[in-house]
mmCIF file of C-alpha atoms and ligand atoms in Angstrom:
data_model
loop_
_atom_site.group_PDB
_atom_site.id
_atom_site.type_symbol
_atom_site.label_atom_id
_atom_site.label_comp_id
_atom_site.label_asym_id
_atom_site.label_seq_id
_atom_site.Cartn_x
_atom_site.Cartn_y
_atom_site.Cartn_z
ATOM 1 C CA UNK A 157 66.597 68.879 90.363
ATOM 2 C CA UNK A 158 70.050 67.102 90.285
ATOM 3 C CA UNK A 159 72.185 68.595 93.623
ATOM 4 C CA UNK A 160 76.019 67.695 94.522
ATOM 5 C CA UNK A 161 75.883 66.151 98.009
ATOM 6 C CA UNK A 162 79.020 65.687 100.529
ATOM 7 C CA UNK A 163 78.768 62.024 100.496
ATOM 8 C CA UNK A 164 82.180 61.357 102.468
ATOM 9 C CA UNK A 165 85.438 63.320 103.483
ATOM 10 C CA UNK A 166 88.777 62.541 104.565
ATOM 11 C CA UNK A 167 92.614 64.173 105.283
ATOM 12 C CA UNK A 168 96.444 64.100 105.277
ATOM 13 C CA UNK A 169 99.086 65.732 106.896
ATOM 14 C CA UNK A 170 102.703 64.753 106.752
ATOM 15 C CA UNK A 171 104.432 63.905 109.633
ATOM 16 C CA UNK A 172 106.453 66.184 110.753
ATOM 17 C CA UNK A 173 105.225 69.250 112.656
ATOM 18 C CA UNK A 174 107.048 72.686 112.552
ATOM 19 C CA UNK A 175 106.434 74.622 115.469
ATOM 20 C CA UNK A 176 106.786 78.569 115.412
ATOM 21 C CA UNK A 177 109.495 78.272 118.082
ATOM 22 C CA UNK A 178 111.525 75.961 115.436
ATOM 23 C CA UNK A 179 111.153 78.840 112.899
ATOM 24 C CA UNK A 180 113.098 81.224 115.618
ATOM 25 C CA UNK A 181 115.878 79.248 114.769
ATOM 26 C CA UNK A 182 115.729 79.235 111.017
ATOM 27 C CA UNK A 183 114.816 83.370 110.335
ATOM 28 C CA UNK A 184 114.761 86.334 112.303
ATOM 29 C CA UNK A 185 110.835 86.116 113.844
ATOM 30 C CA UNK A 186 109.192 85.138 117.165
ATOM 31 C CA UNK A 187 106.167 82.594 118.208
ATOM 32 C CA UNK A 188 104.643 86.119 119.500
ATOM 33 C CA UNK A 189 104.884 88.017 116.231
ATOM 34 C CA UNK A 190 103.229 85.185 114.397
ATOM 35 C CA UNK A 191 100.475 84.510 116.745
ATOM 36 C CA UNK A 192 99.567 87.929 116.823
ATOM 37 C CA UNK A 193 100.057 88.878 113.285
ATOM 38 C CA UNK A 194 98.361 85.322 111.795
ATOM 39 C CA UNK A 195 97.257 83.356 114.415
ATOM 40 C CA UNK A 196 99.577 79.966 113.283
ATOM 41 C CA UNK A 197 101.407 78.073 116.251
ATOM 42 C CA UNK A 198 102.555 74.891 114.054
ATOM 43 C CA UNK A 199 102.386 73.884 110.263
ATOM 44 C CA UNK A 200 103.176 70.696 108.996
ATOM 45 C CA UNK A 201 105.943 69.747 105.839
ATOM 46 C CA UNK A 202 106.447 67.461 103.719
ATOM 47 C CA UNK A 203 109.335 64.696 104.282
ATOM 48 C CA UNK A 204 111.439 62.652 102.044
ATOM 49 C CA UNK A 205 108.603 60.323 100.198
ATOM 50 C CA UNK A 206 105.842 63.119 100.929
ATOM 51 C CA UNK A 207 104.261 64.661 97.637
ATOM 52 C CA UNK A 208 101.013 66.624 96.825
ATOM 53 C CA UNK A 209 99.953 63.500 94.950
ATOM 54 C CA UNK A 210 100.278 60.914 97.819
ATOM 55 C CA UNK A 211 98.759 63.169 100.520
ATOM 56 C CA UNK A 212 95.768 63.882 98.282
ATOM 57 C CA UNK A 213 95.408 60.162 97.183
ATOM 58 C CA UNK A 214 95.282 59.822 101.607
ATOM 59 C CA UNK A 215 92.688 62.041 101.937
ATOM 60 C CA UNK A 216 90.811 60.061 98.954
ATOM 61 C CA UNK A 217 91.043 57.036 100.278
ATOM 62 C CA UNK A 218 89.869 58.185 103.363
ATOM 63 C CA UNK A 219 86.956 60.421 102.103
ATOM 64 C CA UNK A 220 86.296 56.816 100.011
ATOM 65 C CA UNK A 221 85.929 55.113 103.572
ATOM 66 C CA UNK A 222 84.074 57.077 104.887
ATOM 67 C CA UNK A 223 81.507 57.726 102.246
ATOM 68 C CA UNK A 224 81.390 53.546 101.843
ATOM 69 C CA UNK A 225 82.418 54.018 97.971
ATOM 70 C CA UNK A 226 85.623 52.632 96.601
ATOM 71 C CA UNK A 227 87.231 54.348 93.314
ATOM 72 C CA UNK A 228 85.064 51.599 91.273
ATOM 73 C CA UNK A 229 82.479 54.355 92.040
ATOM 74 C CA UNK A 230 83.949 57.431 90.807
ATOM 75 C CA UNK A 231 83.683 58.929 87.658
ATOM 76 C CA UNK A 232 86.032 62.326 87.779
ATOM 77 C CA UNK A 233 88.603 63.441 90.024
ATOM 78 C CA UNK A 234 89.386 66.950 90.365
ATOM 79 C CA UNK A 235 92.306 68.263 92.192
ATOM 80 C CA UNK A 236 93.393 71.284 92.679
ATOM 81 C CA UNK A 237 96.515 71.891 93.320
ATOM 82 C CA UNK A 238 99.480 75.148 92.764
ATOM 83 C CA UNK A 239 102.342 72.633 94.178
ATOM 84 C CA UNK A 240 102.055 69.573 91.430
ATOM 85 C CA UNK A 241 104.243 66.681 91.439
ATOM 86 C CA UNK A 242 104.939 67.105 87.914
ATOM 87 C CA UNK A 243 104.834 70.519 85.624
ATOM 88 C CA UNK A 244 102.516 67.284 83.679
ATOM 89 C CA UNK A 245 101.106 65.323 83.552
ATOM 90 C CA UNK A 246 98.425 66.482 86.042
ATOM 91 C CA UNK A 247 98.479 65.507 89.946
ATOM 92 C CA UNK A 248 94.709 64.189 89.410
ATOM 93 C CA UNK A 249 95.801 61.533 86.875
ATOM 94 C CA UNK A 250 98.357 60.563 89.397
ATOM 95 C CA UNK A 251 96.430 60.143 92.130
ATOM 96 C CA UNK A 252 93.729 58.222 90.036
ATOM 97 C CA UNK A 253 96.733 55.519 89.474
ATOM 98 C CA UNK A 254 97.344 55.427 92.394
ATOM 99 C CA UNK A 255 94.116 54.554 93.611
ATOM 100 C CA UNK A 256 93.795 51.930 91.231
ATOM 101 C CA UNK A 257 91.669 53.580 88.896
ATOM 102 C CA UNK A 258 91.584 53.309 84.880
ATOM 103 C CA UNK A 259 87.995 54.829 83.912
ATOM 104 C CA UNK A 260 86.832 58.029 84.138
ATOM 105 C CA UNK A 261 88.950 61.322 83.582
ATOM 106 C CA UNK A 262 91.110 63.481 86.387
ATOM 107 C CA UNK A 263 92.526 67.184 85.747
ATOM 108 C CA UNK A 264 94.064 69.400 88.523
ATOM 109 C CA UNK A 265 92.283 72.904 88.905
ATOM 110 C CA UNK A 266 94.902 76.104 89.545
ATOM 111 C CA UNK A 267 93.239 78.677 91.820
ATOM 112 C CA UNK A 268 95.697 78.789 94.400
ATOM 113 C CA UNK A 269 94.255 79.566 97.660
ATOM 114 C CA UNK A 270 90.449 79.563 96.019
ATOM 115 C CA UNK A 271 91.240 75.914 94.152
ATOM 116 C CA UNK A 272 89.014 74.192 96.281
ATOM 117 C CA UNK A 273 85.996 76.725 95.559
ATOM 118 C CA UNK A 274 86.754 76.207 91.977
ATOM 119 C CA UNK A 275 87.034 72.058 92.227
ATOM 120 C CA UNK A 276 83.781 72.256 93.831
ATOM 121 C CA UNK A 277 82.221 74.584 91.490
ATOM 122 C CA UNK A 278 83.829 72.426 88.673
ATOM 123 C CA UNK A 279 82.558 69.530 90.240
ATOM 124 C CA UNK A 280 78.997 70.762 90.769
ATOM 125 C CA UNK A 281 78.706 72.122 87.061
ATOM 126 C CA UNK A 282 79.256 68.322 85.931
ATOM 127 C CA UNK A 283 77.231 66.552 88.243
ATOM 128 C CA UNK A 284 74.199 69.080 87.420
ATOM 129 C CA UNK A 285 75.144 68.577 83.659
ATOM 130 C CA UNK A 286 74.464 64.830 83.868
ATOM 131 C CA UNK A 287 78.400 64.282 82.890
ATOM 132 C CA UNK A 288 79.276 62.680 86.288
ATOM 133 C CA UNK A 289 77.397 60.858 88.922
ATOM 134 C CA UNK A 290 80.219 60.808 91.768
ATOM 135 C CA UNK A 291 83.515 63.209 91.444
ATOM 136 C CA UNK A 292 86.319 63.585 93.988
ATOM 137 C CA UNK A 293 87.310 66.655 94.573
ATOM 138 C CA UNK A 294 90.555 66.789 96.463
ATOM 139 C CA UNK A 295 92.744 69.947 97.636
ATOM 140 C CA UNK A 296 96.591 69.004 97.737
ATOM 141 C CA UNK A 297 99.878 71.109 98.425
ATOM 142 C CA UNK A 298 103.250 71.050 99.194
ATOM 143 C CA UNK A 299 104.108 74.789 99.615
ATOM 144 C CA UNK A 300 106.928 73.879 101.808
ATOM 145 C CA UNK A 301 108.629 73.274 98.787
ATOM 146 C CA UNK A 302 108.287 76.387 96.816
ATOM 147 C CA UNK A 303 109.096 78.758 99.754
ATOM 148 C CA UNK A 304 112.199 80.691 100.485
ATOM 149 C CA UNK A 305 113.129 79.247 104.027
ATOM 150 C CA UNK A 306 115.396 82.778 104.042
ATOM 151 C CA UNK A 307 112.218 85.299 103.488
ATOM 152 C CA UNK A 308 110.451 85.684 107.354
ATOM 153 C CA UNK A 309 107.789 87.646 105.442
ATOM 154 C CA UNK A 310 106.304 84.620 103.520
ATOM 155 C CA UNK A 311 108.003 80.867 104.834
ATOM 156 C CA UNK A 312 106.281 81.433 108.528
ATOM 157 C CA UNK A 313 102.690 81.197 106.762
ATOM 158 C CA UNK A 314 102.454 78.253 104.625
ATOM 159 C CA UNK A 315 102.486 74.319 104.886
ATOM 160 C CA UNK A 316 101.360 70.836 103.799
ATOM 161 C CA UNK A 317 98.429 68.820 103.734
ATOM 162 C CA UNK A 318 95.385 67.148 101.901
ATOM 163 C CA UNK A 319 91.466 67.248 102.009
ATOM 164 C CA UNK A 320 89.112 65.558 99.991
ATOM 165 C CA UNK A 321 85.581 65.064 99.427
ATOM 166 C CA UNK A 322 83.072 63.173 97.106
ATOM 167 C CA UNK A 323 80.575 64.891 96.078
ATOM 168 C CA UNK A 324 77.400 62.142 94.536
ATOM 169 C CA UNK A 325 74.283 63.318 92.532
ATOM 170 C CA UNK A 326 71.229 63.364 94.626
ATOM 171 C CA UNK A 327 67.692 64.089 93.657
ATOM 172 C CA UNK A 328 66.591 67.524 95.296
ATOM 173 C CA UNK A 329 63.395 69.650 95.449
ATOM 174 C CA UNK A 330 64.977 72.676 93.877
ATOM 175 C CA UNK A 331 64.964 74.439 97.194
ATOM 176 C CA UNK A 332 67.199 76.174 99.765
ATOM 177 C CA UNK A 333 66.108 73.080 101.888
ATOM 178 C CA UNK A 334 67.632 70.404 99.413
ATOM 179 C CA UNK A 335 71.144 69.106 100.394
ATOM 180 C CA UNK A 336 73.684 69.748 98.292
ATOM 181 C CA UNK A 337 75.858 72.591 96.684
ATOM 182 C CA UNK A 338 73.478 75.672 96.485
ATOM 183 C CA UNK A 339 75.499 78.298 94.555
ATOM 184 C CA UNK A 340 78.701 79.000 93.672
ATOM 185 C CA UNK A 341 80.196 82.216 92.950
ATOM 186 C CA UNK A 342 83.874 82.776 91.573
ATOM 187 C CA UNK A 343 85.783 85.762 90.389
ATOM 188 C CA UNK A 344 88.949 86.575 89.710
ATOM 189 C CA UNK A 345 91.534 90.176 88.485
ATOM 190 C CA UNK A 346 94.985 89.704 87.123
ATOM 191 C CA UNK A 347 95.311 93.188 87.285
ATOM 192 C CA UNK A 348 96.548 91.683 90.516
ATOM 193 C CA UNK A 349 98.908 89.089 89.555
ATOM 194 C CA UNK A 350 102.502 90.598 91.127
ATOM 195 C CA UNK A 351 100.925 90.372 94.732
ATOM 196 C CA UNK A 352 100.949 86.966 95.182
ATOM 197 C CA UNK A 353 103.193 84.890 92.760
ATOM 198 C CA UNK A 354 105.923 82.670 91.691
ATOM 199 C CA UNK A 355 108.727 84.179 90.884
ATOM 200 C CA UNK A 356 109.268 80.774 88.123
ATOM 201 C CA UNK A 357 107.515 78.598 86.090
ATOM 202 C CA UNK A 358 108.305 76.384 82.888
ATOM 203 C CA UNK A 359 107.576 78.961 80.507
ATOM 204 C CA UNK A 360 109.644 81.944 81.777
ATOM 205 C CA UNK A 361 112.632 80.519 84.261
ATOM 206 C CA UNK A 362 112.652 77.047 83.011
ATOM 207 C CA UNK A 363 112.698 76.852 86.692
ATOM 208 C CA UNK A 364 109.895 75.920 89.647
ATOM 209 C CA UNK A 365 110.486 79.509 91.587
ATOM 210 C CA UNK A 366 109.619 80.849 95.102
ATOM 211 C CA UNK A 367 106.995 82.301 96.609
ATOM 212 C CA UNK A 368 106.545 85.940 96.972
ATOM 213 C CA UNK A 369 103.665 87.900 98.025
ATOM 214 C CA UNK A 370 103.539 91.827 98.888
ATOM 215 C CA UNK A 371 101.224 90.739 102.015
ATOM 216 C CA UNK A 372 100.332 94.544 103.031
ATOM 217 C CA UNK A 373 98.780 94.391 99.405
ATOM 218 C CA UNK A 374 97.137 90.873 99.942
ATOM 219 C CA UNK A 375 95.807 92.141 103.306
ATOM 220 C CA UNK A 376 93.974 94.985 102.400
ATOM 221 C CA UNK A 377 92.207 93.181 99.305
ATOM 222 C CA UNK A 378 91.303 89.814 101.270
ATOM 223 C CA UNK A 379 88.481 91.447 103.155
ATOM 224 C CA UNK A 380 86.767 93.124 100.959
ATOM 225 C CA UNK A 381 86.914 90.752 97.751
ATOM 226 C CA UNK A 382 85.678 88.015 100.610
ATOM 227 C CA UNK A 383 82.897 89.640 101.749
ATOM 228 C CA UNK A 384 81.512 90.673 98.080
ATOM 229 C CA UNK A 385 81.478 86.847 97.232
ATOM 230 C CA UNK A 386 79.684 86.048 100.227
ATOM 231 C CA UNK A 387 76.931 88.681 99.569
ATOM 232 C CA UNK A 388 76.556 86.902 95.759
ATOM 233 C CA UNK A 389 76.406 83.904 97.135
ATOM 234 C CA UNK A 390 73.720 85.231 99.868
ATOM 235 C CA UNK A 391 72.161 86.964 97.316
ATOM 236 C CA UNK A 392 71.911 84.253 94.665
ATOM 237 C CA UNK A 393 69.927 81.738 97.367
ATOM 238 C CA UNK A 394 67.828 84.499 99.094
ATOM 239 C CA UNK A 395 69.015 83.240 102.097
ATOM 240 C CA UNK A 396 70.615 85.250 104.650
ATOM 241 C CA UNK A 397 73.027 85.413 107.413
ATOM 242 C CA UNK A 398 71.206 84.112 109.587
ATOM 243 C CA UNK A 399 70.328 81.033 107.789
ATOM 244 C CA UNK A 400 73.926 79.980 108.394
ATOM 245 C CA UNK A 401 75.059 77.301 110.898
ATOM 246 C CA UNK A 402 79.090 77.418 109.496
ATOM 247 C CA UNK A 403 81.232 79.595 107.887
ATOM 248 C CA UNK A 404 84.547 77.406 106.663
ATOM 249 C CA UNK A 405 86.818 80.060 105.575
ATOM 250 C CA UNK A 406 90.145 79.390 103.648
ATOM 251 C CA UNK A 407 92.770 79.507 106.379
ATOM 252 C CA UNK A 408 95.365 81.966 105.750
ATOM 253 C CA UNK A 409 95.460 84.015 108.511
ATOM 254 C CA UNK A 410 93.423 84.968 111.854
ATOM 255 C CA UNK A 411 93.059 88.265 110.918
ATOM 256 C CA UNK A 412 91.427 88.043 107.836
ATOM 257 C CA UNK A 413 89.133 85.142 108.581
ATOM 258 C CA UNK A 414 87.545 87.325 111.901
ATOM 259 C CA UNK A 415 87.857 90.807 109.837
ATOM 260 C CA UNK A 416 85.642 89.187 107.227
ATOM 261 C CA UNK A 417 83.304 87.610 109.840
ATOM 262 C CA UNK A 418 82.552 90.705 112.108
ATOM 263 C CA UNK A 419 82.244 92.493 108.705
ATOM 264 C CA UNK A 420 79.530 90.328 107.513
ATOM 265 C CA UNK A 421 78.214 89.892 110.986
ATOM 266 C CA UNK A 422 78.452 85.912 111.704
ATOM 267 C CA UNK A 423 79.384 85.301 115.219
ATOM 268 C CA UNK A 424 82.878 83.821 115.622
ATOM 269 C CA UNK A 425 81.426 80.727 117.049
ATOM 270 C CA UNK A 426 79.654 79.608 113.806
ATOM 271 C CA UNK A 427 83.570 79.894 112.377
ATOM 272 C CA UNK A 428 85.589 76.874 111.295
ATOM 273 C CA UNK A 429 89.197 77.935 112.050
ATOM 274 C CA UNK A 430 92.340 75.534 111.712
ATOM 275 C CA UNK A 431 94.865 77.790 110.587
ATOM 276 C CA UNK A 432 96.311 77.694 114.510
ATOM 277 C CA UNK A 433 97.320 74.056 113.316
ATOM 278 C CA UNK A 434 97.946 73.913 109.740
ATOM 279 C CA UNK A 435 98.796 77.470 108.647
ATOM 280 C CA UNK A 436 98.050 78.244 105.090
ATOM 281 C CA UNK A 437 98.070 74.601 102.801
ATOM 282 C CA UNK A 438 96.674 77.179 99.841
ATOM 283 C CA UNK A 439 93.832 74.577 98.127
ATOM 284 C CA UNK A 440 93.874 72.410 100.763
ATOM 285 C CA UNK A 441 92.652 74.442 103.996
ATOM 286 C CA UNK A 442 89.096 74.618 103.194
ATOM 287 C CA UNK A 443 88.748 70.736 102.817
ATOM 288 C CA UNK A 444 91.077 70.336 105.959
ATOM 289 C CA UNK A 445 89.026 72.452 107.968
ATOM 290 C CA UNK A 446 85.750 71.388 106.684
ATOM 291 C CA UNK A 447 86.823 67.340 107.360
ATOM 292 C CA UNK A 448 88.057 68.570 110.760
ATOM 293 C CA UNK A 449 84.623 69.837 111.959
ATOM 294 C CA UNK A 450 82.594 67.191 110.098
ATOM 295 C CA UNK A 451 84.659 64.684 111.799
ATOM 296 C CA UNK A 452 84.159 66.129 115.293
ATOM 297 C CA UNK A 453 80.676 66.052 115.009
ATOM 298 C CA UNK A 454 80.417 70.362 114.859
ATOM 299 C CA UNK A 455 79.021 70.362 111.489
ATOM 300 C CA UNK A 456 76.031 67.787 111.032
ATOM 301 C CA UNK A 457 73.544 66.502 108.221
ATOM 302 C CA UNK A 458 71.019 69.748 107.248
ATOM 303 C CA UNK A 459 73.501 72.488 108.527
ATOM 304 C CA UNK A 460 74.380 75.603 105.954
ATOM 305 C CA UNK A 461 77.740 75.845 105.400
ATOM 306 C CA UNK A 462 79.742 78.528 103.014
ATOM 307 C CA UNK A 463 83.091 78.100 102.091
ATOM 308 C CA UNK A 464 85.098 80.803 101.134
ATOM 309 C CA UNK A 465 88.659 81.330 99.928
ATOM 310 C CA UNK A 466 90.333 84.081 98.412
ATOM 311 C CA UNK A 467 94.425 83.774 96.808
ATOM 312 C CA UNK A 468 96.659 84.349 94.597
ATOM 313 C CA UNK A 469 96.006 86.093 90.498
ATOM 314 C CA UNK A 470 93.844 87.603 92.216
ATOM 315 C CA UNK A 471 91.299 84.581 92.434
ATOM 316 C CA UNK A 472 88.611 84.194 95.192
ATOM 317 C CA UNK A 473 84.930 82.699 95.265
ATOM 318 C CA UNK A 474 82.402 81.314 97.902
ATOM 319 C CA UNK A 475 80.210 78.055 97.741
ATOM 320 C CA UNK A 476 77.293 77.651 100.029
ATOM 321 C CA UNK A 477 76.063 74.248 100.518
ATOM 322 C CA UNK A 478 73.341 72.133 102.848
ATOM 323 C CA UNK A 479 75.487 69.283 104.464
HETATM 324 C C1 COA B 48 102.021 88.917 106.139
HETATM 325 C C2 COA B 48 101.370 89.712 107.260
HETATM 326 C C3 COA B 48 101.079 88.791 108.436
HETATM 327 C C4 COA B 48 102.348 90.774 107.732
HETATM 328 O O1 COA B 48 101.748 91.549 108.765
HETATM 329 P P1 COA B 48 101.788 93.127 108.696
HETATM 330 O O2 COA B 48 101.165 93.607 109.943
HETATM 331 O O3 COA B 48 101.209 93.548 107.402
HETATM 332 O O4 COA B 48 103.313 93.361 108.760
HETATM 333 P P2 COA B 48 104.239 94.179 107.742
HETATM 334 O O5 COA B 48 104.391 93.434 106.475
HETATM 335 O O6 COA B 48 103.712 95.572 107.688
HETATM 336 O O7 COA B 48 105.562 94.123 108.539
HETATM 337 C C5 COA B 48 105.709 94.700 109.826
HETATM 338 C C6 COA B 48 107.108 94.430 110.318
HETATM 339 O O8 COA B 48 107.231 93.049 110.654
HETATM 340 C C7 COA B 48 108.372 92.509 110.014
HETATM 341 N N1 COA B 48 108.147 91.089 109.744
HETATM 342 C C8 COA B 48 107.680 90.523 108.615
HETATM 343 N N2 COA B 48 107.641 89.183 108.771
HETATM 344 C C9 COA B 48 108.079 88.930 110.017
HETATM 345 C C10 COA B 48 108.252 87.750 110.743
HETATM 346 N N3 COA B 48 107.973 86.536 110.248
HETATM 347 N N4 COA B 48 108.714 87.848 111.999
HETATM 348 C C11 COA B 48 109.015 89.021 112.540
HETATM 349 N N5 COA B 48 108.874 90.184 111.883
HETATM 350 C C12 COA B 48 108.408 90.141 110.638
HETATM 351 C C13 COA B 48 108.514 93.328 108.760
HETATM 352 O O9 COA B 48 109.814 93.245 108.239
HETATM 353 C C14 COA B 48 108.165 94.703 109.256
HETATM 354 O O10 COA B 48 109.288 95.227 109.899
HETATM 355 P P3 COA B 48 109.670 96.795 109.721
HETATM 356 O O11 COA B 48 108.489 97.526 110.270
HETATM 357 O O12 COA B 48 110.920 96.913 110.518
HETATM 358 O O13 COA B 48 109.829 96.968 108.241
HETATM 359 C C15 COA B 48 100.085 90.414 106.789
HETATM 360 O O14 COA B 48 100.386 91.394 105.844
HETATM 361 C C16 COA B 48 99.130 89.460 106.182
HETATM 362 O O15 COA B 48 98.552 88.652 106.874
HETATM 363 N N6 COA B 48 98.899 89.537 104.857
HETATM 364 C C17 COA B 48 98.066 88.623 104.159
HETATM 365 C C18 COA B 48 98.889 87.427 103.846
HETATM 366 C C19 COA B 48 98.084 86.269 103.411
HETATM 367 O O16 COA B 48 97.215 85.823 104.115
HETATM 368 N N7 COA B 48 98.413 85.753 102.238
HETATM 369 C C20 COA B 48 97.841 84.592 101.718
HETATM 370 C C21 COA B 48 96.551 84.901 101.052
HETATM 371 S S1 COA B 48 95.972 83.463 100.307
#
C-alpha cells in the first residue's frame, strides 16, 4: 500500500518581531490581557519585500534541504494560503518559479486556519492515486496585511510566517505501523461563514478587505468541532489516545489548544504549542509548529502525530500520521 511520508521540512518568518508590549502602543490592550486571554507574547510581520509567496518558497527550499531533494524532484506543489500575493494567478505557481521549476502543476488550497489539513489531505489523495510521487505542501500567510491595526479584538492575534513539507510515496504494509499519513478527516459548515471573514474580496468590494471575526462565536465552536475530528480520525485507524506520542494543534490561541486537549484527555506534555511565538499565521501554524519540534529533536522517526486545525467558513479537519 502506497503511504505519504514526511520526507523533509523547513520554515520562514520575517524579520521583524512585534512584541505585545509594542501593541500597547498601537490599540488600547495590555501584554497581561493577551497572555491570559491567548497565550501570544510576540508575532512576527511582514516587511517591505516580505510576501506569502517568498516566505513559503523559504520554507521550500529549506524543507528541500533537508529532505536531500531539489525541485527537479517534485511533481506538485500545494499551498495553501488565505493571504495570496495575487487575487491570480495562484501563490503555488509563484513559488514554483521561483524555485526554478517548469514541470509539474502547483494550486493554492483556501481553508484558512485548516489549509494545511486540507494541503495534506490533498496531497495524500494524489500520492495514493499514483498521480504524484513527491508533492510540497507548503502553508504561507501574510495576515498582517489584511488586519485592521485599529480593531484590539482581532490585530493582537494574527501574524506571518511559512512551513513546508514534502511529503514522498513510500511502500507501506497497510498498517497503523506503516509511516506515513494514516487518515484524514475534513469537514466544514457555511452556515458559519459571518464568524470569521473578510469583510472584501474581488467579487463583492472590488477590494482585498479586513479581518473580522465575532471571537466569543469562534470560541465556543473551536472545541467542540476539534475534538469531533479527532475522534474520526481515532476512530477511522482504531487507534486510540494512547497510541499518540504528539498532538500538533493549529495555533490560535492557548485556550483552545489545552481546552481541546484535557477534553480529549492527552497530557499537555505530548502538545506542540508555538503560538507564545508566532501567534496565529492561519495555514501556516501547523507546519511551523510541526518543523519546530521535528527540528528540536521532540518529535522523532515512528512517533504518532495528529494535526489538527479548525478556522474560518467554518472549516476544520485532523490528519494523523506515523513520522
Ligand atoms: C478573541 C478572544 C481572545 C477574546 O476573549 P474573550 O474572553 O472572549 O473576550 P471578549 O471578546 O468577551 O471580550 C472581553 C473584554 O475584553 C475586551 N478586549 C477585546 N480585545 C481586547 C484586547 N486586545 N485588549 C484588551 N481588551 C480587549 C473586549 O472589548 C471586552 O471588553 P468589555 O467587556 O468592556 O466589552 C477569544 O474570544 C478567543 O480566543 N476567540 C477565538 C479566537 C480565535 O482563536 N480565532 C481564530 C480561530 S482560527
Amino acid at each position: 500500500m502506497i503511504r505519504s511520508v514526511v520526507r523533509g521540512f523547513g520554515t520562514s518568518l520575517p524579520k521583524r518581531v512585534l512584541t505585545n508590549r509594542e501593541l500597547e502602543s498601537m490599540v488600547d490592550t495590555s501584554d497581561e490581557w493577551i497572555v491570559q486571554r491567548t497565550g501570544i507574547r510576540q508575532r512576527y510581520i511582514a516587511g517591505e519585500g516580505e510576501t506569502t509567496a517568498s516566505l513559503g518558497e523559504a520554507a521550500a527550499r529549506e524543507a528541500l534541504d533537508r529532505a536531500g531533494l531539489t525541485p527537479a524532484d517534485i511533481d506538485v506543489i500545494i499551498v495553501a494560503t488565505s493571504t495570496p500575493d495575487n487575487t491570480f494567478p495562484a501563490t503555488a505557481v509563484n513559488i514554483q518559479n521561483r524555485l526554478g521549476m517548469h514541470h509539474g502543476f502547483a494550486f493554492d488550497v483556501q481553508a484558512v486556519c485548516s489549509g494545511f489539513v486540507y494541503g495534506v489531505t490533498t496531497a495524500d489523495a494524489y500520492i495514493r492515486g499514483g498521480l504524484a510521487r513527491r508533492v510540497l505542501v507548503i502553508g504561507a500567510e501574510t495576515f498582517s496585511r489584511i488586519l485592521d491595526w485599529t480593531d484590539r479584538t482581532t490585530c493582537v492575534l494574527f501574524g506571518d510566517g511559512a512551513g513546508a513539507i514534502v511529503l514522498e510515496a513510500q511502500e507501506g504494509e497497510g498498517t497503523v505501523a506503516d509511516r506515513g499519513v494514516l487518515t484524514a478527516q475534513l469537514r466544514s459548515d457555511g452556515a458559519h461563514l459571518d464568524k470569521l471573514y473578510v469583510d472584501g474580496g474581488p467579487s463583492t468590494t472590488g477590494t482585498v478587505g479586513h479581518l473580522r471575526m465575532e471571537g466569543r462565536e469562534v470560541f465556543k465552536h473551536a472545541v467542540g468541532m476539534i475534538t469531533d475530528v479527532i475522534v474520526a480520525a481515532f476512530d477511522a485507524t482504531g487507534l486510540s489516545i494512547e497510541d499518540l506520542d504528539w498532538l500538533v494543534p493549529h495555533q490560535a490561541n492557548r485556550r483552545i489548544i489545552d481546552g481541546s486537549a484535557k477534553k480529549l484527555g492527552i497530557p499537555l506534555e505530548k502538545v506542540v504549542v508555538t503560538v507564545d511565538l508566532h501567534g496565529n499565521t492561519s495555514a501556516a501554524s501547523i507546519p511551523l509548529a510541526l518543523a519546530t519540534a521535528a527540528a528540536d529533536g521532540r518529535i522523532k522517526e515512528g512517533d504518532l502525530v495528529l494535526l489538527e486545525a479548525m478556522g474560518g467558513g467554518f472549516t476544520w479537519g485532523a490528519v494523523l500520521l506515523r513520522w
